Amino acid sequence: MRIGFIGAGRVGFTLGRHLSDNGFNVTGYYNRNLDAADEAAFFTGTVRFDSLEEITEASDVLFLTVSDGAIGEVWNSLRNLNLNEKIICHTSGSLSSEVFEGIEDKNAYGYSIHPLFAVYSKRESYREFSRSFITIEGHEKYISYFEEMFRKTGHDTAVISAEHKMRYHAAAVFASNFVVGTVSIAQNMLTSCGFSRTEAEKALGPIIMNNCMNIVNAGVSEALTGPVDRNDIGTVKNHLSVLSEEEKRAYIVLSEAIVKLAEIRNPDRDYEELKGFLEGER
């Protein structure tokens, strides 16, 4: 299969380099900003295409690595071309293949293929990309092809239905973006205690890394520590007494989620008093 990329951002760079390095036939890139397409093509050892027509003709599979808001716009342009037996994919976590409205009338096949991975850099993320989990959704004809493609390049994969894509993506936000937000709150709290920003980052780094490794290696319930896990209501009350209103809201919501894990980990421990206290503090 010849694989082309429409869109030359972080995901396009990363996925294209990853596939190219693993022996797949990446044809090249088209981007409205031709300089960006040139940059991506050079990075992946491929070529730049000057139009949608050119890259469509040269490719069997087209990855639309553009922003979510641009996927429909690009599709509306593509659907005017000859797409017979073409495979059209996007990499959005929240949108399904249903965004390719009318694709069956073009005798083509649509997919959403999402890496559960924080692609932070155009030029560096490909180095760790094989560790990402890949979620595949779309027409049944090529599901097995994509599963095999990504398993060959080191990924675990799962097939998901279109109806679950938005909830799936929200889960990814909890595990990624919200973790960043929570750490940001912790950093701000440490700076209010007299830490410099650099000191706060250094202080939190080891606990963040160790916690992530514990979650990966032992699971979320076994990785749990702290006052909620210990059923230490006194410490929870003392924490709330020194927090701002914004911090208190986050603390209570997260503590209520943690109690559920604590009950799994410690089935003989009675958390009813703590749960009642947290509910009363909302």
mmCIF file of C-alpha atoms in Angstrom:
data_model
loop_
_atom_site.group_PDB
_atom_site.id
_atom_site.type_symbol
_atom_site.label_atom_id
_atom_site.label_comp_id
_atom_site.label_asym_id
_atom_site.label_seq_id
_atom_site.Cartn_x
_atom_site.Cartn_y
_atom_site.Cartn_z
ATOM 1 C CA MET A 1 0.000 0.000 0.000
ATOM 2 C CA ARG A 2 1.221 3.496 -0.879
ATOM 3 C CA ILE A 3 0.550 5.874 2.026
ATOM 4 C CA GLY A 4 0.214 9.637 1.603
ATOM 5 C CA PHE A 5 -0.260 12.387 4.179
ATOM 6 C CA ILE A 6 -2.461 15.451 3.884
ATOM 7 C CA GLY A 7 -1.319 17.784 6.633
ATOM 8 C CA ALA A 8 2.223 18.464 7.834
ATOM 9 C CA GLY A 9 1.893 19.077 11.553
ATOM 10 C CA ARG A 10 3.174 17.132 14.552
ATOM 11 C CA VAL A 11 1.074 14.011 13.953
ATOM 12 C CA GLY A 12 1.837 13.978 10.219
ATOM 13 C CA PHE A 13 5.573 14.272 10.838
ATOM 14 C CA THR A 14 5.541 11.627 13.567
ATOM 15 C CA LEU A 15 3.332 9.003 11.939
ATOM 16 C CA GLY A 16 4.969 9.441 8.536
ATOM 17 C CA ARG A 17 8.486 9.054 9.932
ATOM 18 C CA HIS A 18 7.389 6.084 12.043
ATOM 19 C CA LEU A 19 5.890 4.228 9.092
ATOM 20 C CA SER A 20 8.731 5.139 6.755
ATOM 21 C CA ASP A 21 11.369 3.970 9.243
ATOM 22 C CA ASN A 22 9.520 0.670 9.552
ATOM 23 C CA GLY A 23 9.574 -0.069 5.835
ATOM 24 C CA PHE A 24 6.131 1.122 4.743
ATOM 25 C CA ASN A 25 5.805 2.903 1.405
ATOM 26 C CA VAL A 26 5.144 6.534 2.378
ATOM 27 C CA THR A 27 4.643 8.521 -0.816
ATOM 28 C CA GLY A 28 4.852 12.013 0.679
ATOM 29 C CA TYR A 29 2.947 15.074 1.840
ATOM 30 C CA TYR A 30 0.515 17.682 0.660
ATOM 31 C CA ASN A 31 -0.147 20.791 2.726
ATOM 32 C CA ARG A 32 -1.648 24.146 1.799
ATOM 33 C CA ASN A 33 1.559 25.648 3.135
ATOM 34 C CA LEU A 34 3.971 24.068 0.672
ATOM 35 C CA ASP A 35 6.992 24.956 2.810
ATOM 36 C CA ALA A 36 5.542 22.803 5.607
ATOM 37 C CA ALA A 37 5.042 19.953 3.136
ATOM 38 C CA ASP A 38 8.653 20.350 1.975
ATOM 39 C CA GLU A 39 9.841 20.161 5.583
ATOM 40 C CA ALA A 40 7.825 17.017 6.303
ATOM 41 C CA ALA A 41 8.952 15.356 3.081
ATOM 42 C CA PHE A 42 12.612 16.060 3.860
ATOM 43 C CA PHE A 43 12.180 14.747 7.410
ATOM 44 C CA THR A 44 10.679 11.473 6.175
ATOM 45 C CA GLY A 45 12.756 11.026 3.023
ATOM 46 C CA THR A 46 9.708 11.352 0.776
ATOM 47 C CA VAL A 47 8.383 13.997 -1.613
ATOM 48 C CA ARG A 48 6.107 17.020 -1.623
ATOM 49 C CA PHE A 49 2.938 17.007 -3.672
ATOM 50 C CA ASP A 50 1.567 20.257 -5.061
ATOM 51 C CA SER A 51 -2.117 19.336 -5.065
ATOM 52 C CA LEU A 52 -4.710 17.000 -3.613
ATOM 53 C CA GLU A 53 -5.092 15.482 -7.061
ATOM 54 C CA GLU A 54 -1.413 14.525 -7.226
ATOM 55 C CA ILE A 55 -1.184 12.910 -3.797
ATOM 56 C CA THR A 56 -4.500 11.082 -4.271
ATOM 57 C CA GLU A 57 -3.365 9.602 -7.566
ATOM 58 C CA ALA A 58 -0.027 8.533 -6.069
ATOM 59 C CA SER A 59 -1.451 6.942 -2.905
ATOM 60 C CA ASP A 60 -3.690 4.022 -1.961
ATOM 61 C CA VAL A 61 -4.102 5.223 1.634
ATOM 62 C CA LEU A 62 -4.530 8.879 2.592
ATOM 63 C CA PHE A 63 -3.996 9.989 6.182
ATOM 64 C CA LEU A 64 -5.649 13.339 6.933
ATOM 65 C CA THR A 65 -3.348 14.580 9.690
ATOM 66 C CA VAL A 66 -5.046 17.947 10.003
ATOM 67 C CA SER A 67 -6.963 19.583 12.851
ATOM 68 C CA ASP A 68 -10.374 18.163 13.721
ATOM 69 C CA GLY A 69 -12.074 21.241 12.349
ATOM 70 C CA ALA A 70 -10.353 20.869 8.977
ATOM 71 C CA ILE A 71 -11.152 17.183 8.382
ATOM 72 C CA GLY A 72 -14.606 17.861 6.928
ATOM 73 C CA GLU A 73 -13.245 20.639 4.732
ATOM 74 C CA VAL A 74 -10.500 18.424 3.309
ATOM 75 C CA TRP A 75 -12.974 15.603 2.761
ATOM 76 C CA ASN A 76 -15.308 17.902 0.843
ATOM 77 C CA SER A 77 -12.428 18.626 -1.524
ATOM 78 C CA LEU A 78 -11.319 15.011 -1.796
ATOM 79 C CA ARG A 79 -14.786 13.681 -2.560
ATOM 80 C CA ASN A 80 -14.723 15.523 -5.892
ATOM 81 C CA LEU A 81 -11.787 13.362 -7.015
ATOM 82 C CA ASN A 82 -11.607 9.772 -8.217
ATOM 83 C CA LEU A 83 -11.424 7.820 -4.960
ATOM 84 C CA ASN A 84 -12.231 4.377 -6.305
ATOM 85 C CA GLU A 85 -10.859 1.769 -3.841
ATOM 86 C CA LYS A 86 -8.992 4.459 -1.880
ATOM 87 C CA ILE A 87 -8.636 4.249 1.902
ATOM 88 C CA ILE A 88 -9.224 7.555 3.681
ATOM 89 C CA CYS A 89 -8.144 7.912 7.323
ATOM 90 C CA HIS A 90 -8.051 10.681 9.872
ATOM 91 C CA THR A 91 -6.245 10.703 13.226
ATOM 92 C CA SER A 92 -8.801 12.502 15.396
ATOM 93 C CA GLY A 93 -9.495 10.999 18.786
ATOM 94 C CA SER A 94 -13.013 12.393 19.083
ATOM 95 C CA LEU A 95 -14.372 12.114 15.525
ATOM 96 C CA SER A 96 -15.346 8.850 13.882
ATOM 97 C CA SER A 97 -15.141 7.754 10.254
ATOM 98 C CA GLU A 98 -18.710 9.014 9.853
ATOM 99 C CA VAL A 99 -17.200 12.433 9.147
ATOM 100 C CA PHE A 100 -16.507 11.067 5.645
ATOM 101 C CA GLU A 101 -20.107 11.542 4.606
ATOM 102 C CA GLY A 102 -21.028 9.752 1.379
ATOM 103 C CA ILE A 103 -17.748 7.856 1.134
ATOM 104 C CA GLU A 104 -19.546 4.651 0.189
ATOM 105 C CA ASP A 105 -20.835 6.389 -2.949
ATOM 106 C CA LYS A 106 -17.211 6.929 -4.001
ATOM 107 C CA ASN A 107 -16.396 3.212 -3.598
ATOM 108 C CA ALA A 108 -13.859 4.178 -0.943
ATOM 109 C CA TYR A 109 -13.326 3.211 2.690
ATOM 110 C CA GLY A 110 -13.134 5.473 5.741
ATOM 111 C CA TYR A 111 -11.301 5.037 9.058
ATOM 112 C CA SER A 112 -10.396 6.919 12.193
ATOM 113 C CA ILE A 113 -7.013 5.804 13.506
ATOM 114 C CA HIS A 114 -5.950 7.443 16.736
ATOM 115 C CA PRO A 115 -2.672 7.064 18.645
ATOM 116 C CA LEU A 116 -3.270 7.322 22.383
ATOM 117 C CA PHE A 117 -0.106 9.359 22.729
ATOM 118 C CA ALA A 118 0.903 12.944 23.439
ATOM 119 C CA VAL A 119 2.641 14.043 20.216
ATOM 120 C CA TYR A 120 4.511 17.035 21.586
ATOM 121 C CA SER A 121 7.145 17.567 18.890
ATOM 122 C CA LYS A 122 7.327 17.300 15.107
ATOM 123 C CA ARG A 123 10.922 16.108 15.161
ATOM 124 C CA GLU A 124 11.246 14.125 18.391
ATOM 125 C CA SER A 125 7.960 12.309 19.124
ATOM 126 C CA TYR A 126 8.581 9.601 16.522
ATOM 127 C CA ARG A 127 11.379 8.198 18.706
ATOM 128 C CA GLU A 128 8.863 6.958 21.307
ATOM 129 C CA PHE A 129 5.817 6.597 19.085
ATOM 130 C CA SER A 130 5.978 2.787 18.931
ATOM 131 C CA ARG A 131 4.974 2.745 22.615
ATOM 132 C CA SER A 132 1.587 4.282 21.827
ATOM 133 C CA PHE A 133 -1.698 2.369 21.848
ATOM 134 C CA ILE A 134 -3.568 2.627 18.530
ATOM 135 C CA THR A 135 -7.364 2.718 18.318
ATOM 136 C CA ILE A 136 -8.980 1.791 14.994
ATOM 137 C CA GLU A 137 -12.528 2.468 13.834
ATOM 138 C CA GLY A 138 -14.114 2.228 10.405
ATOM 139 C CA HIS A 139 -15.198 -0.028 7.559
ATOM 140 C CA GLU A 140 -14.661 -3.718 8.295
ATOM 141 C CA LYS A 141 -12.777 -4.384 5.033
ATOM 142 C CA TYR A 142 -9.392 -3.040 6.150
ATOM 143 C CA ILE A 143 -9.624 -3.315 9.943
ATOM 144 C CA SER A 144 -7.321 -6.353 9.940
ATOM 145 C CA TYR A 145 -4.883 -4.584 7.625
ATOM 146 C CA PHE A 146 -4.477 -1.683 10.036
ATOM 147 C CA GLU A 147 -4.271 -3.963 13.062
ATOM 148 C CA GLU A 148 -1.442 -5.864 11.411
ATOM 149 C CA MET A 149 0.272 -2.651 10.242
ATOM 150 C CA PHE A 150 0.519 -1.233 13.720
ATOM 151 C CA ARG A 151 1.282 -4.492 15.484
ATOM 152 C CA LYS A 152 4.234 -4.945 13.123
ATOM 153 C CA THR A 153 5.555 -1.560 14.225
ATOM 154 C CA GLY A 154 5.344 -2.316 17.943
ATOM 155 C CA HIS A 155 1.866 -1.149 18.939
ATOM 156 C CA ASP A 156 -0.967 -2.692 20.869
ATOM 157 C CA THR A 157 -4.277 -1.978 19.136
ATOM 158 C CA ALA A 158 -8.009 -2.044 19.749
ATOM 159 C CA VAL A 159 -11.012 -1.715 17.473
ATOM 160 C CA ILE A 160 -13.668 0.718 18.700
ATOM 161 C CA SER A 161 -17.155 1.564 17.463
ATOM 162 C CA ALA A 162 -18.069 5.010 16.134
ATOM 163 C CA GLU A 163 -20.587 5.595 18.931
ATOM 164 C CA HIS A 164 -17.863 5.339 21.579
ATOM 165 C CA LYS A 165 -15.295 7.683 20.030
ATOM 166 C CA MET A 166 -16.232 10.825 21.984
ATOM 167 C CA ARG A 167 -16.255 9.071 25.369
ATOM 168 C CA TYR A 168 -12.988 7.334 24.478
ATOM 169 C CA HIS A 169 -11.406 10.692 23.678
ATOM 170 C CA ALA A 170 -12.678 12.210 26.915
ATOM 171 C CA ALA A 171 -10.933 9.354 28.756
ATOM 172 C CA ALA A 172 -7.693 10.301 27.001
ATOM 173 C CA VAL A 173 -8.112 13.900 28.165
ATOM 174 C CA PHE A 174 -8.473 12.728 31.764
ATOM 175 C CA ALA A 175 -5.306 10.637 31.502
ATOM 176 C CA SER A 176 -3.243 13.265 29.680
ATOM 177 C CA ASN A 177 -4.364 16.898 29.699
ATOM 178 C CA PHE A 178 -5.996 16.777 33.119
ATOM 179 C CA VAL A 179 -2.864 15.250 34.621
ATOM 180 C CA VAL A 180 -0.910 18.217 33.266
ATOM 181 C CA GLY A 181 -3.506 20.551 34.791
ATOM 182 C CA THR A 182 -3.305 18.797 38.162
ATOM 183 C CA VAL A 183 0.486 19.027 38.194
ATOM 184 C CA SER A 184 0.208 22.720 37.328
ATOM 185 C CA ILE A 185 -1.979 23.244 40.411
ATOM 186 C CA ALA A 186 0.607 21.413 42.531
ATOM 187 C CA GLN A 187 3.419 23.581 41.139
ATOM 188 C CA ASN A 188 1.500 26.757 41.916
ATOM 189 C CA MET A 189 0.856 25.554 45.450
ATOM 190 C CA LEU A 190 4.565 24.901 45.978
ATOM 191 C CA THR A 191 5.517 28.345 44.669
ATOM 192 C CA SER A 192 3.057 29.826 47.192
ATOM 193 C CA CYS A 193 5.105 27.957 49.835
ATOM 194 C CA GLY A 194 8.272 29.730 48.713
ATOM 195 C CA PHE A 195 9.574 27.357 46.032
ATOM 196 C CA SER A 196 10.867 28.809 42.788
ATOM 197 C CA ARG A 197 9.214 27.471 39.634
ATOM 198 C CA THR A 198 12.355 25.464 38.861
ATOM 199 C CA GLU A 199 12.491 24.041 42.378
ATOM 200 C CA ALA A 200 8.815 23.077 42.190
ATOM 201 C CA GLU A 201 9.369 21.228 38.910
ATOM 202 C CA LYS A 202 12.399 19.387 40.303
ATOM 203 C CA ALA A 203 10.587 18.504 43.525
ATOM 204 C CA LEU A 204 7.545 17.063 41.759
ATOM 205 C CA GLY A 205 9.422 15.272 38.967
ATOM 206 C CA PRO A 206 10.360 12.091 40.879
ATOM 207 C CA ILE A 207 6.935 11.603 42.462
ATOM 208 C CA ILE A 208 5.225 12.080 39.096
ATOM 209 C CA MET A 209 7.526 9.616 37.332
ATOM 210 C CA ASN A 210 7.314 7.038 40.128
ATOM 211 C CA ASN A 211 3.546 7.325 40.297
ATOM 212 C CA CYS A 212 3.207 6.806 36.523
ATOM 213 C CA MET A 213 5.448 3.743 36.634
ATOM 214 C CA ASN A 214 3.466 2.301 39.549
ATOM 215 C CA ILE A 215 0.217 2.765 37.626
ATOM 216 C CA VAL A 216 1.653 1.078 34.534
ATOM 217 C CA ASN A 217 3.283 -1.778 36.431
ATOM 218 C CA ALA A 218 0.785 -2.449 39.227
ATOM 219 C CA GLY A 219 -2.515 -0.861 38.136
ATOM 220 C CA VAL A 220 -4.351 2.192 39.456
ATOM 221 C CA SER A 221 -5.744 0.723 42.675
ATOM 222 C CA GLU A 222 -2.404 -0.776 43.755
ATOM 223 C CA ALA A 223 -0.581 2.474 42.921
ATOM 224 C CA LEU A 224 -2.799 4.461 45.280
ATOM 225 C CA THR A 225 -1.210 6.111 48.333
ATOM 226 C CA GLY A 226 -2.008 9.101 50.541
ATOM 227 C CA PRO A 227 -4.578 10.182 53.127
ATOM 228 C CA VAL A 228 -7.700 9.049 51.245
ATOM 229 C CA ASP A 229 -6.268 5.565 50.795
ATOM 230 C CA ARG A 230 -5.408 5.496 54.528
ATOM 231 C CA ASN A 231 -8.895 6.762 55.414
ATOM 232 C CA ASP A 232 -7.194 9.656 57.206
ATOM 233 C CA ILE A 233 -10.110 12.061 57.569
ATOM 234 C CA GLY A 234 -8.142 14.413 59.829
ATOM 235 C CA THR A 235 -5.486 15.070 57.190
ATOM 236 C CA VAL A 236 -8.135 15.533 54.487
ATOM 237 C CA LYS A 237 -9.869 18.150 56.666
ATOM 238 C CA ASN A 238 -6.585 19.906 57.336
ATOM 239 C CA HIS A 239 -5.768 19.985 53.633
ATOM 240 C CA LEU A 240 -9.105 21.567 52.787
ATOM 241 C CA SER A 241 -8.590 24.227 55.455
ATOM 242 C CA VAL A 242 -5.545 25.662 53.637
ATOM 243 C CA LEU A 243 -6.772 25.460 50.038
ATOM 244 C CA SER A 244 -8.321 28.153 47.856
ATOM 245 C CA GLU A 245 -11.874 27.615 46.649
ATOM 246 C CA GLU A 246 -10.636 26.498 43.235
ATOM 247 C CA GLU A 247 -8.154 24.076 44.790
ATOM 248 C CA LYS A 248 -10.809 22.732 47.178
ATOM 249 C CA ARG A 249 -13.179 21.927 44.303
ATOM 250 C CA ALA A 250 -10.498 19.947 42.525
ATOM 251 C CA TYR A 251 -9.391 18.223 45.736
ATOM 252 C CA ILE A 252 -12.914 17.081 46.598
ATOM 253 C CA VAL A 253 -13.773 15.789 43.121
ATOM 254 C CA LEU A 254 -10.502 13.876 42.841
ATOM 255 C CA SER A 255 -10.778 12.543 46.391
ATOM 256 C CA GLU A 256 -14.249 11.170 45.661
ATOM 257 C CA ALA A 257 -12.841 9.332 42.657
ATOM 258 C CA ILE A 258 -9.932 8.025 44.733
ATOM 259 C CA VAL A 259 -12.254 6.686 47.457
ATOM 260 C CA LYS A 260 -13.725 4.277 44.899
ATOM 261 C CA LEU A 261 -10.227 2.933 44.195
ATOM 262 C CA ALA A 262 -9.435 2.767 47.911
ATOM 263 C CA GLU A 263 -12.521 0.640 48.497
ATOM 264 C CA ILE A 264 -11.298 -1.806 45.851
ATOM 265 C CA ARG A 265 -7.810 -1.921 47.347
ATOM 266 C CA ASN A 266 -8.950 -2.100 50.969
ATOM 267 C CA PRO A 267 -12.280 -3.993 51.016
ATOM 268 C CA ASP A 268 -12.189 -4.391 54.803
ATOM 269 C CA ARG A 269 -11.834 -0.654 55.475
ATOM 270 C CA ASP A 270 -14.957 1.462 56.073
ATOM 271 C CA TYR A 271 -14.858 4.696 54.068
ATOM 272 C CA GLU A 272 -18.442 5.805 54.728
ATOM 273 C CA GLU A 273 -17.511 8.625 57.093
ATOM 274 C CA LEU A 274 -14.949 10.018 54.651
ATOM 275 C CA LYS A 275 -17.400 9.791 51.748
ATOM 276 C CA GLY A 276 -20.057 11.606 53.766
ATOM 277 C CA PHE A 277 -17.617 14.345 54.736
ATOM 278 C CA LEU A 278 -16.507 14.909 51.122
ATOM 279 C CA GLU A 279 -20.109 15.027 49.943
ATOM 280 C CA GLY A 280 -20.900 17.647 52.569
ATOM 281 C CA GLU A 281 -17.942 19.796 51.458
ATOM 282 C CA ARG A 282 -19.001 20.076 47.810
#
